[in-house]
Short mmCIF file of C-alpha atoms in Angstrom, two decimals:
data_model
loop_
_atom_site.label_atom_id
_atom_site.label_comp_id
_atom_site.label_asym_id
_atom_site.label_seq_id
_atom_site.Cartn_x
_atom_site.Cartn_y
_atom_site.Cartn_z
CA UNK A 12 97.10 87.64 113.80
CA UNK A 13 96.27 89.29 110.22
CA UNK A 14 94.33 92.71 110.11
CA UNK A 15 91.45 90.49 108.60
CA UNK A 16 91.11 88.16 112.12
CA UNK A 17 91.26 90.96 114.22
CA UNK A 18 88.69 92.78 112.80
CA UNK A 19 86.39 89.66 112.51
CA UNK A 20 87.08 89.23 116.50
CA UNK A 21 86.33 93.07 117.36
CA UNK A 22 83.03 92.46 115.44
CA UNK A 23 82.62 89.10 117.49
CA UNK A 24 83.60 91.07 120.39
CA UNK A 25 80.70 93.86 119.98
CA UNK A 26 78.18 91.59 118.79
CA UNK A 27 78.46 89.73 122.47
CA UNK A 28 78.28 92.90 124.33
CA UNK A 29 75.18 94.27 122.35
CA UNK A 30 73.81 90.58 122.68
CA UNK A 31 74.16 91.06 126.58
CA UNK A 32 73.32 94.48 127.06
CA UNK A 33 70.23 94.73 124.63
CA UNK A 34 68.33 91.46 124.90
CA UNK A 35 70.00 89.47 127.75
CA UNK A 36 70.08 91.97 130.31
CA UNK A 37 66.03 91.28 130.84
CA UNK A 38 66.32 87.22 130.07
CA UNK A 39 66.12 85.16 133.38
CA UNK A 40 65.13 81.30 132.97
CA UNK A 41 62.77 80.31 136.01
CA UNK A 42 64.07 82.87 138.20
CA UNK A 43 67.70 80.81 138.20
CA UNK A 44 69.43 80.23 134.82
CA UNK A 45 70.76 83.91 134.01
CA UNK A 46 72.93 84.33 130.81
CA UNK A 47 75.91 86.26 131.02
CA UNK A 48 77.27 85.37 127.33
CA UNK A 49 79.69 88.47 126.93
CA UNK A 50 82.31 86.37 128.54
CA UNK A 51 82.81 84.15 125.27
CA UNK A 52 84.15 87.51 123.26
CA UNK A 53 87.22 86.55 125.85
CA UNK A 54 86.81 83.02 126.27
CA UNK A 55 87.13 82.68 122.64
CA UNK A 56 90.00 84.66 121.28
CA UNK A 57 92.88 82.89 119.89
CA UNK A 58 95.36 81.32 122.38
CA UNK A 59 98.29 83.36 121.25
CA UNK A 60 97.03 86.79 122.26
CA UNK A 61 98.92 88.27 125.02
CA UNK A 62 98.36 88.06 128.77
CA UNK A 63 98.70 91.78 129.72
CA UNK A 64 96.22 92.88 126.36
CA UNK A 65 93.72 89.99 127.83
CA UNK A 66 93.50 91.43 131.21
CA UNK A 67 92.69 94.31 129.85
CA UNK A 68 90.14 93.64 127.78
CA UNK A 69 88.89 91.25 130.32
CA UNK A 70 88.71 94.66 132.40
CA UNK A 71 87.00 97.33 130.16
CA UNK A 72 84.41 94.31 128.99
CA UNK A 73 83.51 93.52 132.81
CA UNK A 74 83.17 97.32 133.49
CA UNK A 75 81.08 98.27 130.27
CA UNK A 76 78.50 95.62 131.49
CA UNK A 77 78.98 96.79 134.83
CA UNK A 78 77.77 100.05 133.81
CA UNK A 79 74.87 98.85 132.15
CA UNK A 80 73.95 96.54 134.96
CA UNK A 81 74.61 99.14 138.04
CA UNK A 82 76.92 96.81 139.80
CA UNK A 83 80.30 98.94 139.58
CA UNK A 84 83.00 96.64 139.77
CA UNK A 85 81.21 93.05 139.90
CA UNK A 86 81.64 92.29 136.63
CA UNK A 87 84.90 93.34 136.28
CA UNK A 88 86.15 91.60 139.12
CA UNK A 89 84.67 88.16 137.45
CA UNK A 90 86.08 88.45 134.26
CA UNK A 91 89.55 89.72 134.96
CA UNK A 92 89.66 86.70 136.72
CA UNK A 93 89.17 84.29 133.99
CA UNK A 94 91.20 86.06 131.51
CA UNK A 95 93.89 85.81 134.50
CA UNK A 96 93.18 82.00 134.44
CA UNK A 97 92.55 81.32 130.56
CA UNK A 98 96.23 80.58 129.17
CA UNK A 99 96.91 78.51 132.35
CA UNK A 100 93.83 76.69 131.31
CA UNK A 101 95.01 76.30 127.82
CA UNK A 102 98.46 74.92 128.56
CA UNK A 103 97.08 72.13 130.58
CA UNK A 104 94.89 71.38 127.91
CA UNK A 105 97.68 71.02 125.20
CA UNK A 106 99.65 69.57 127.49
CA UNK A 107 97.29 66.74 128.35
CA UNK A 108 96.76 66.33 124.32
CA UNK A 109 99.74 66.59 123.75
CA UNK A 110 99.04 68.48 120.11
CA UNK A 111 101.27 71.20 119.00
CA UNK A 112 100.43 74.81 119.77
CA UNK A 113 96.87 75.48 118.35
CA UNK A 114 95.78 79.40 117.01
CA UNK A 115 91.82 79.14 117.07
CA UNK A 116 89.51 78.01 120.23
CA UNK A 117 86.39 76.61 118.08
CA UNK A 118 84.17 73.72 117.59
CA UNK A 119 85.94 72.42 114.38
CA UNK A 120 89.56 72.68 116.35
CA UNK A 121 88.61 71.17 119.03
CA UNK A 122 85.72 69.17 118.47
CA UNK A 123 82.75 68.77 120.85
CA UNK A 124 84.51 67.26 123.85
CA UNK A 125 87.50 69.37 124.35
CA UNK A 126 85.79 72.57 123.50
CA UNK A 127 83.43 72.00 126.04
CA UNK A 128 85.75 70.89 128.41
CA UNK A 129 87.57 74.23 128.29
CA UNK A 130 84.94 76.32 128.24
CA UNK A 131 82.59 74.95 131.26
CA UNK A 132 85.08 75.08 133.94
CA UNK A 133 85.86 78.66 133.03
CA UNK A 134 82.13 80.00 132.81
CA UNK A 135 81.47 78.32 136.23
CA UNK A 136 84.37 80.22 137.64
CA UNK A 137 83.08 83.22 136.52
CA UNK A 138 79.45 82.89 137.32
CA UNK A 139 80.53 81.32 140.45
CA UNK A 140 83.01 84.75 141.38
CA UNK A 141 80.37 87.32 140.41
CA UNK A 142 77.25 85.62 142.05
CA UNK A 143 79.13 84.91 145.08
CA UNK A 144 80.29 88.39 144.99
CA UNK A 145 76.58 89.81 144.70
CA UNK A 146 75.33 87.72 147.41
CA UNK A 147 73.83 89.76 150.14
CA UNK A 148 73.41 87.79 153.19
CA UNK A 149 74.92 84.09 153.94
CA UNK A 150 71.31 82.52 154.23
CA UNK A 151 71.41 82.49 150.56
CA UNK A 152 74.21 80.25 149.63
CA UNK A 153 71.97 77.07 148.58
CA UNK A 154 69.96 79.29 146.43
CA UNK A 155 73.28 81.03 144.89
CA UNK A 156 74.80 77.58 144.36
CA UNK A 157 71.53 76.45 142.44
CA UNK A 158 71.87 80.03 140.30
CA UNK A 159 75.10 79.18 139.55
CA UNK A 160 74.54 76.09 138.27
CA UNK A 161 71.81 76.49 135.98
CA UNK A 162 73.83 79.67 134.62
CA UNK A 163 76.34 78.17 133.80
CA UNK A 164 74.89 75.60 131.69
CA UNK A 165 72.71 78.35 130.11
CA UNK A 166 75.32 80.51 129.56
CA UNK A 167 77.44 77.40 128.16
CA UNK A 168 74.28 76.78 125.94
CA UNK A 169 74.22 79.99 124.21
CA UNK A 170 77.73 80.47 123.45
CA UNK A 171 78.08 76.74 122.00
CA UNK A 172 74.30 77.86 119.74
CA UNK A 173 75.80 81.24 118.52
CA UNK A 174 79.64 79.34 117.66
CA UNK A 175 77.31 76.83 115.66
CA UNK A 176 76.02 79.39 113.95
CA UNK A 177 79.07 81.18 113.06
CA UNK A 178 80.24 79.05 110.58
CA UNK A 179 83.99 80.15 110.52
CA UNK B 17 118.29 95.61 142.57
CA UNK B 18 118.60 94.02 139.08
CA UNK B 19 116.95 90.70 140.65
CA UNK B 20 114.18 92.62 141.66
CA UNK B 21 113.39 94.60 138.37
CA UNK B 22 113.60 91.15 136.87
CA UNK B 23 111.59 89.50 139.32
CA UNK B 24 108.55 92.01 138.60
CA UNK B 25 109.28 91.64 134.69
CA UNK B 26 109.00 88.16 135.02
CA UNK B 27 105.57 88.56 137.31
CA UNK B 28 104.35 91.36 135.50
CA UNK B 29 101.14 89.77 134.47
CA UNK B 30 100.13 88.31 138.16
CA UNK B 31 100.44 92.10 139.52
CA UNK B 32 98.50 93.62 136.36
CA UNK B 33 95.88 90.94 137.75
CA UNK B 34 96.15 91.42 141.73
CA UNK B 35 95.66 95.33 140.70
CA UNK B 36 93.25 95.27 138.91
CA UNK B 37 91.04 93.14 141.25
CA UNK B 38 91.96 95.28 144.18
CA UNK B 39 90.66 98.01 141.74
CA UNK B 40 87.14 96.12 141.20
CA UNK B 41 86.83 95.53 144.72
CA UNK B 42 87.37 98.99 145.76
CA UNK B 43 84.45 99.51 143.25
CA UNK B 44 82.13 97.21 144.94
CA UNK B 45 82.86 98.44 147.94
CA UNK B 46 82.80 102.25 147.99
CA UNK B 47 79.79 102.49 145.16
CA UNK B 48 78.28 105.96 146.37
CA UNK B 49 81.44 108.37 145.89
CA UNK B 50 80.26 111.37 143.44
CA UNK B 51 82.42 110.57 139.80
CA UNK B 52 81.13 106.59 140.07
CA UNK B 53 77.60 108.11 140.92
CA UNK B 54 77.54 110.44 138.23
CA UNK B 55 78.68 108.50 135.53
CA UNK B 56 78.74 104.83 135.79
CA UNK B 57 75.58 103.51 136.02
CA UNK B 58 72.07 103.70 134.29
CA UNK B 59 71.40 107.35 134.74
CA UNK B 60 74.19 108.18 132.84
CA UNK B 61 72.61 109.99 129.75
CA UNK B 62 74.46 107.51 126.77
CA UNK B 63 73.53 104.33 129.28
CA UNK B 64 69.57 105.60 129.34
CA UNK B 65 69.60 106.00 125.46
CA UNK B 66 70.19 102.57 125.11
CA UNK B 67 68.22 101.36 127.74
CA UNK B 68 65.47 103.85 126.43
CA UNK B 69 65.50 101.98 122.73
CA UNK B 70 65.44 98.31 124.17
CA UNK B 71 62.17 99.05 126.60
CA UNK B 72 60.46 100.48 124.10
CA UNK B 73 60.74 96.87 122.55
CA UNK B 74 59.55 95.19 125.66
CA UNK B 75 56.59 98.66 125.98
CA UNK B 76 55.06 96.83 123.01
CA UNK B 77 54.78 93.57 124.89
CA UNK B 78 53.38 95.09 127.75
CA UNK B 79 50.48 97.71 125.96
CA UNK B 80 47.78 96.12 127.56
CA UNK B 81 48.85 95.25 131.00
CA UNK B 82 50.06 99.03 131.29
CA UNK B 83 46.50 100.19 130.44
CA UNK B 84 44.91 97.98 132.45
CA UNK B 85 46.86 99.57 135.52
CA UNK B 86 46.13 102.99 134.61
CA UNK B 87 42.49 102.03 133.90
CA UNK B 88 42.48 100.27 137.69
CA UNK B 89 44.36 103.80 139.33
CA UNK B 90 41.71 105.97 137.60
CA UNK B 91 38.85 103.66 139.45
CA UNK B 92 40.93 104.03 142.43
CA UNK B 93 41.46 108.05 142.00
CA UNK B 94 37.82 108.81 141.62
CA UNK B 95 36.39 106.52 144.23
CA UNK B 96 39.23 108.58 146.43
CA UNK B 97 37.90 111.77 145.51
CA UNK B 98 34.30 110.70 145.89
CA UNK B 99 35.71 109.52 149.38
CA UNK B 100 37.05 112.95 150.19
CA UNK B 101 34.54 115.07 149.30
CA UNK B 102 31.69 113.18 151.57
CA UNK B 103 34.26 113.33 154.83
CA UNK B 104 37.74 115.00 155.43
CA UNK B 105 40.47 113.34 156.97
CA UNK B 106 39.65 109.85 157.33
CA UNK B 107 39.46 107.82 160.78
CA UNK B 108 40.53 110.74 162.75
CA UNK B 109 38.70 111.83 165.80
CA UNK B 110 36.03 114.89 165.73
CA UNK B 111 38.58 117.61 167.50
CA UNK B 112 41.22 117.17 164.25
CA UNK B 113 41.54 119.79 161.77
CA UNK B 114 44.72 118.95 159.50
CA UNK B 115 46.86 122.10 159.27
CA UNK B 116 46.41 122.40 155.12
CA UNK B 117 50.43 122.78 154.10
CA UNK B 118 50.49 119.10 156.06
CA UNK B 119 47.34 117.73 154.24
CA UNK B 120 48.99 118.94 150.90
CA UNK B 121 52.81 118.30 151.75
CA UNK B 122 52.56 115.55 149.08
CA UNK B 123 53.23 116.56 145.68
CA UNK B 124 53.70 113.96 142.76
CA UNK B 125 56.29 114.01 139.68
CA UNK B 126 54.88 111.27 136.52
CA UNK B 127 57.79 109.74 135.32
CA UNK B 128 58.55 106.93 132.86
CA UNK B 129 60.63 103.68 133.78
CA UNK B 130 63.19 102.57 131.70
CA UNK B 131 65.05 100.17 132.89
CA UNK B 132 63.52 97.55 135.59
CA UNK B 133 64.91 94.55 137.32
CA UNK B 134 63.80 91.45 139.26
CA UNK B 135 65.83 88.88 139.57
CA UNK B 136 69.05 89.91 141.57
CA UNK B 137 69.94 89.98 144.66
CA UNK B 138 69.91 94.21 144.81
CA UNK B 139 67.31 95.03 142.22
CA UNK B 140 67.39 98.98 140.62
CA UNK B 141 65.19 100.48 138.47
CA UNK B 142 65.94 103.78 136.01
CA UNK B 143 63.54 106.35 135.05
CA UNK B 144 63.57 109.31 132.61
CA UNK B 145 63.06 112.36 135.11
CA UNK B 146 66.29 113.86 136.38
CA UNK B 147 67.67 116.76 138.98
CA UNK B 148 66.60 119.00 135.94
CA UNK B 149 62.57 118.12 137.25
CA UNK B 150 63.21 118.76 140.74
CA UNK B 151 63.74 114.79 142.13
CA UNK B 152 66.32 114.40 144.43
CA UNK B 153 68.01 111.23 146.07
CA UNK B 154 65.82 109.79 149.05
CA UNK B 155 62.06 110.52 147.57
CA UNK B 156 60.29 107.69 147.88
CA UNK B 157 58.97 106.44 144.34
CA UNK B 158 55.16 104.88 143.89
CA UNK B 159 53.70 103.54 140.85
CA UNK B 160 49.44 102.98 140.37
CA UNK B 161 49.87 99.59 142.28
CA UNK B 162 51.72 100.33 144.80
CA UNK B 163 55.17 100.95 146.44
CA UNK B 164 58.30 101.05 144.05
CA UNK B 165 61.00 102.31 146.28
CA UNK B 166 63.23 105.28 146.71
CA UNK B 167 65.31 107.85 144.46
CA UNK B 168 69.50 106.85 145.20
CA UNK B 169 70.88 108.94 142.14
CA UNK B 170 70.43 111.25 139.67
CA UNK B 171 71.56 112.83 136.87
CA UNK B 172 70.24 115.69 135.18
CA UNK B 173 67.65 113.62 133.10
CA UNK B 174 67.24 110.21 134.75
CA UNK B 175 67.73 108.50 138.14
CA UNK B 176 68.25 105.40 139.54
CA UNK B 177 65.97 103.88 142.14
CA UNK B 178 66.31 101.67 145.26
CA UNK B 179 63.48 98.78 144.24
CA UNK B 180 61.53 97.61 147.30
CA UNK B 181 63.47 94.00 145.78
CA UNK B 182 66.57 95.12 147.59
CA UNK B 183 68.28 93.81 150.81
CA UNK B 184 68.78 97.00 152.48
CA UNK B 185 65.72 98.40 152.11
CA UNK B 186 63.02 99.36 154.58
CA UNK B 187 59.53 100.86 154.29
CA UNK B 188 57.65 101.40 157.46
CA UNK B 189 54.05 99.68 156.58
CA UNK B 190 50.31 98.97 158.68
CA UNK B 191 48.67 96.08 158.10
CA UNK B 192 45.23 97.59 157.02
CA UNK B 193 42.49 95.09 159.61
CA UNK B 194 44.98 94.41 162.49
CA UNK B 195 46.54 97.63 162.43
CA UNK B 196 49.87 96.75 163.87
CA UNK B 197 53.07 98.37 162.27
CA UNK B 198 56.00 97.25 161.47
CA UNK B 199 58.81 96.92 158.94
CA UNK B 200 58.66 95.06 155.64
CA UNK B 201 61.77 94.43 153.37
CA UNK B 202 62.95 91.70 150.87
CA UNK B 203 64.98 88.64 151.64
CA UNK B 204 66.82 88.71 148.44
CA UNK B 205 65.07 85.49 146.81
CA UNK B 206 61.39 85.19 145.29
CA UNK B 207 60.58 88.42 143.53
CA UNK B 208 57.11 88.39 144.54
CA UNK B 209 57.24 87.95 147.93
CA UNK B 210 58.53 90.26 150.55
CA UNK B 211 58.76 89.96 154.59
CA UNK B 212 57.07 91.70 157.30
CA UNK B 213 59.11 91.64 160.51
CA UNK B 214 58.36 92.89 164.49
CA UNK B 215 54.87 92.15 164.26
CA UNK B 216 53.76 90.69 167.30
CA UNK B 217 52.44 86.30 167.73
CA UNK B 218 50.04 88.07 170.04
CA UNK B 219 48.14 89.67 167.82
CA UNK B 220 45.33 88.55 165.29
CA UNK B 221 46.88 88.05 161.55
CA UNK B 222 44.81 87.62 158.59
CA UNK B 223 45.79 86.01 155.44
CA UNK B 224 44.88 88.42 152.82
CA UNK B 225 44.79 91.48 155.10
CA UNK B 226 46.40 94.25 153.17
CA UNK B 227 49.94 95.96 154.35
CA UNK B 228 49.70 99.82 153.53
CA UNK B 229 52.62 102.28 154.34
CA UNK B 230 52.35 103.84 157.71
CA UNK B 231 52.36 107.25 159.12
CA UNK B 232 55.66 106.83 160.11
CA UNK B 233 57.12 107.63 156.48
CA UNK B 234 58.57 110.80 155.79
CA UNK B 235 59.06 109.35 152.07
CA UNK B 236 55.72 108.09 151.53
CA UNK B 237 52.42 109.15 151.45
CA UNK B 238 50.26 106.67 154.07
CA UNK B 239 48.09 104.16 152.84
CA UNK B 240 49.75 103.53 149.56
CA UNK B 241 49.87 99.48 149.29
CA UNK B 242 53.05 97.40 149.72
CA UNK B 243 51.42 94.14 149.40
CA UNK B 244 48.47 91.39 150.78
CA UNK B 245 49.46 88.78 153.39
CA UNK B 246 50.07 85.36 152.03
CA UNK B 247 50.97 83.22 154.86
CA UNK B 248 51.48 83.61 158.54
CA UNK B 249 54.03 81.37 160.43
CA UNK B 250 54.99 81.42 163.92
CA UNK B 251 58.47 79.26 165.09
CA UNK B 252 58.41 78.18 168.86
CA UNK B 253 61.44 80.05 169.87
CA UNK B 254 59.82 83.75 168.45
CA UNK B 255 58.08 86.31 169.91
CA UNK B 256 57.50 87.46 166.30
CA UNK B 257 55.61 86.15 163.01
CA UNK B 258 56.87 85.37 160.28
CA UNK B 259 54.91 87.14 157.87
CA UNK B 260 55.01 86.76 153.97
CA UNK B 261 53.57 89.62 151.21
CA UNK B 262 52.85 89.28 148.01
CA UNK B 263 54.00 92.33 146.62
CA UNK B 264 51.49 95.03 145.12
CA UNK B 265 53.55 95.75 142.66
CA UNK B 266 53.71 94.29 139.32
CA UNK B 267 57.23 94.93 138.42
CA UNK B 268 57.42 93.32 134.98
CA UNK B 269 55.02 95.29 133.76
CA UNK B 270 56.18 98.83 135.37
CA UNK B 271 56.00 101.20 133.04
CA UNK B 272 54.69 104.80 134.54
CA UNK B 273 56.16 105.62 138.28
CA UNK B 274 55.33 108.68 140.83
CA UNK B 275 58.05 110.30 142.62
CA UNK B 276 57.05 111.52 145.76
CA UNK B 277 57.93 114.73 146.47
CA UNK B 278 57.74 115.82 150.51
CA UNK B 279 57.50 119.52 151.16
CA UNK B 280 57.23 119.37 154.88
CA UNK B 281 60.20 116.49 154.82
CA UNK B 282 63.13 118.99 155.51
CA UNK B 283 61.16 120.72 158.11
CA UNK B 284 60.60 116.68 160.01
CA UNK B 285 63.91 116.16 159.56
CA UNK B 286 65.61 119.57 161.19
CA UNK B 287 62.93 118.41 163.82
CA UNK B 288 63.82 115.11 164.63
CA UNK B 289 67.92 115.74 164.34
CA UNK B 290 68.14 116.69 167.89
CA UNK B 291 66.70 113.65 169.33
CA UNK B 292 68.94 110.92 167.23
CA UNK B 293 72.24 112.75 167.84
CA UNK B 294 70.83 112.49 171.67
CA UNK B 295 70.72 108.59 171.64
CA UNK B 296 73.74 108.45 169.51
#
C-alpha cells in the first residue's frame, strides 16, 4: 500500500464512524431495520492488509462505537469477529474464481454479484453476533431474527449507496 | 519446546482473536466496575460533546412538540397548586397531618437530555447534569409527561439513565380507578408499550384507566404517570392479567427531564435494612 491509499482509507475509515455515530446512531427503519454501516471501513480494506493489524482495528472500531452506544464490549465482540473471518472469506472467494490475487474490494473489481456476495454473508454475521448478544430474554428470538434480517439488508444498502458514490 | 513456540507463531492470529473476544465478553459481562463506568460510555465529558452537537440538530426538529409539553406541565402545575391550596393532603382521612420534612422530602433538579434511545433491547438516556449538581446513581428521573427512569452513572457533568424501555427495570405503579398496585416494566419489544404484572383477574380493569407510581417508591414521587391501559387479557391457566400501557412518555421528543432528589430516602433505607437482611 502507497502513503496515498492509506490515507484515502483512514479518511474512509473516519467518515464511517462519524456517519454512525452522528446521524445513524438515532436512524431505526420501522422499529427493525437498524444500520450499523461502520463495519464497511473493515469490510472494505484491501485484501492484503494483515490479519493481526485487522483484528485490531476491528477492535478499537467496535469499542469506539461501543462507547458511543453504552454497550461496552458488544460491538467489539461483533466486529472482531468478522475481521477474524474476512481473509478466510476472501480466499474462498478467489479460490472459487479462480482469478489471481486481487488488491481492492469494490464495485468495479468485483462487479455487482461478487461484491455483494462477499459482503452480505459477513454483515449478517455481524448483525447476527451483536443482536444475539444484546438480546435480553429468549422470548425474543423471532423478533431478533426479523431485526436481523432487515438490518442486514439496510446496512448492505447503505454501504453499496455510499461505494456508488465514491467514485474511486 | 521449539514445536511449541512455532506452533503459537503459526496460530498467532486465532489467539489474538480468542483474546480479544474473551476481552469483549468480560466487558459485557462485568459493565458496572468504576474505570468502565467512569469513562466509557455517554457521560464521559468528550462522548457528551458530541452527542450534545448532534441533538441540538434533532432540538430543531422537535421545537414545537417540546413546547407543547411544557405548555401541557404548566396547565398541569397550576391546576396542582389550585388543588393544594383548597385541601391539603389529598384522599387521606381527617386524623392525618403529614409531618412537613415528609410532605417536602421531594426536591427536583431541571436537566437537559442529550442523548435518548428507543429501539434496543436496554434503552439509556444521557443528560447534561452531573455529580457536580448533586445527582447521584439510583434517583429516579421524571420528565413533564411522565416517568423516565432512574440515574445508573455519573460523571461530574452528565449521567446516564436507566429508561423505563429497559428489561431490568421496575417501577412500583397504582392504577388510578381500580387502585390495585403492582409492578410495571418493559418486555424489550414495542417502545410504546410497557407491561403491568401481579395485578389480580379478580379485580375490575378498565381500558384507559391511568397507571400512576405508587407510594411504595422511595425514587419517585406518587402519582406521577407511567402510562394509560390499552388492553386487558386474561389466559386460562393465570391468576394474573395481562395488562398492556401505553407509555406516558413521549420519548422521541424528550428534551427537558427532572431528577428526583429524595431527602428522607437514606433515612427509609437505614430503616428498612434490618428487615431484608432478616429474610435473607
Amino acid at each position: 500500500m502507497t502513503l496515498r491509499e492509506i490515507l484515502q482509507y483512514s479518511l474512509w475509515f473516519l467518515l464511517y464512524l462519524v456517519l454512525q455515530i452522528l446521524i445513524l446512531r438515532s436512524i431505526v427503519l420501522f422499529d427493525y431495520a437498524f444500520c450499523f454501516v461502520y463495519i464497511a471501513g473493515i469490510l472494505l480494506l484491501p485484501a492484503e492488509v494483515n490479519r493481526t493489524l485487522l483484528l485490531i482495528l476491528g477492535f478499537l472500531t467496535g469499542l469506539l462505537v461501543d462507547v458511543f452506544y453504552n454497550t461496552l464490549g458488544m460491538h467489539a465482540a461483533a466486529a472482531v469477529l468478522i475481521a477474524y473471518l474476512r481473509p478466510f472469506w476472501i480466499q474462498i472467494q478467489l479460490e472459487t474464481k479462480g482469478t489471481t490475487e486481487r488488491l481492492e474490494i469494490s464495485m468495479t473489481e468485483l462487479g455487482i454479484g461478487g461484491y455483494l456476495t462477499y459482503l452480505l454473508p459477513l454483515v449478517f454475521i455481524h448483525h447476527a453476533a451483536l443482536f444475539l448478544i444484546e438480546m435480553s430474554h429468549f422470548g425474543m428470538i423471532g423478533y431478533t431474527l426479523l431485526r436481523i434480517v432487515a438490518s442486514t439488508l439496510f446496512t448492505t444498502f447503505l454501504i453499496t449507496v455510499i461505494q456508488l458514490f465514491s467514485k474511486r | 519446546m521449539f514445536q511449541l513456540v512455532e506452533f503459537f507463531s503459526r496460530n498467532r492470529n486465532f489467539i489474538f482473536f480468542v483474546l480479544l473476544e474473551v476481552f469483549s465478553f468480560w466487558l459485557i459481562v462485568q459493565n458496572n466496575s468504576y474505570w468502565s463506568a467512569t469513562y466509557f460510555n455517554t457521560s464521559n465529558y468528550y462522548v457528551a460533546k458530541v452527542l450534545t452537537v448532534s441533538n441540538s440538530i434533532r432540538e430543531y426538529a422537535h421545537l414545537r412538540e417540546i413546547n407543547e409539553n411544557l405548555a401541557q406541565e404548566n396547565l398541569k402545575l397550576n391546576s396542582l397548586v389550585a388543588r393544594l391550596q383548597e385541601q391539603n393532603p389529598v384522599n387521606a382521612p381527617a386524623g392525618y397531618k403529614p409531618d412537613s420534612v415528609f410532605a417536602s422530602r421531594f426536591e427536583f433538579i431541571v436537566s437537559k437530555v442529550i442523548m435518548s434511545e428507543t429501539s434496543r433491547p436496554n434503552n439509556y438516556i444521557t443528560i447534561d447534569k452531573g455529580s457536580a449538581e448533586g445527582i447521584r446513581p439510583g434517583m429516579g428521573v421524571i420528565s413533564a409527561t411522565g416517568v423516565v427512569g432512574k440515574v445508573k452513572l455519573c460523571s461530574e457533568h452528565y449521567s446516564v439513565v436507566t429508561s423505563i424501555l429497559h428489561s431490568q427495570f421496575m417501577v412500583s405503579s397504582r392504577l388510578v380507578r381500580s387502585g390495585e398496585i403492582g409492578p410495571v416494566r418493559w418486555l424489550s419489544k414495542d417502545p410504546t408499550v410497557i407491561s403491568m404484572m401481579d395485578v389480580s383477574r379478580y379485580k375490575k380493569v378498565i381500558r384507559g384507566d391511568s397507571a400512576v407510581t405508587s407510594n411504595f417508591n422511595s425514587v419517585f414521587p406518587p402519582g406521577i404517570m407511567v402510562g394509560t391501559v390499552r388492553k386487558v387479557t386474561i389466559r386460562p391457566d393465570q391468576t394474573f392479567y395481562d395488562i398492556d400501557l401505553n407509555v406516558a412518555t413521549d420519548f422521541a421528543s424528550l428534551s427537558y427531564v427532572y431528577v428526583v432528589q429524595n431527602n428522607l430516602q437514606p433515612e427509609q433505607e437505614a430503616l428498612q435494612k434490618p428487615l431484608d437482611e432478616e429474610r435473607r
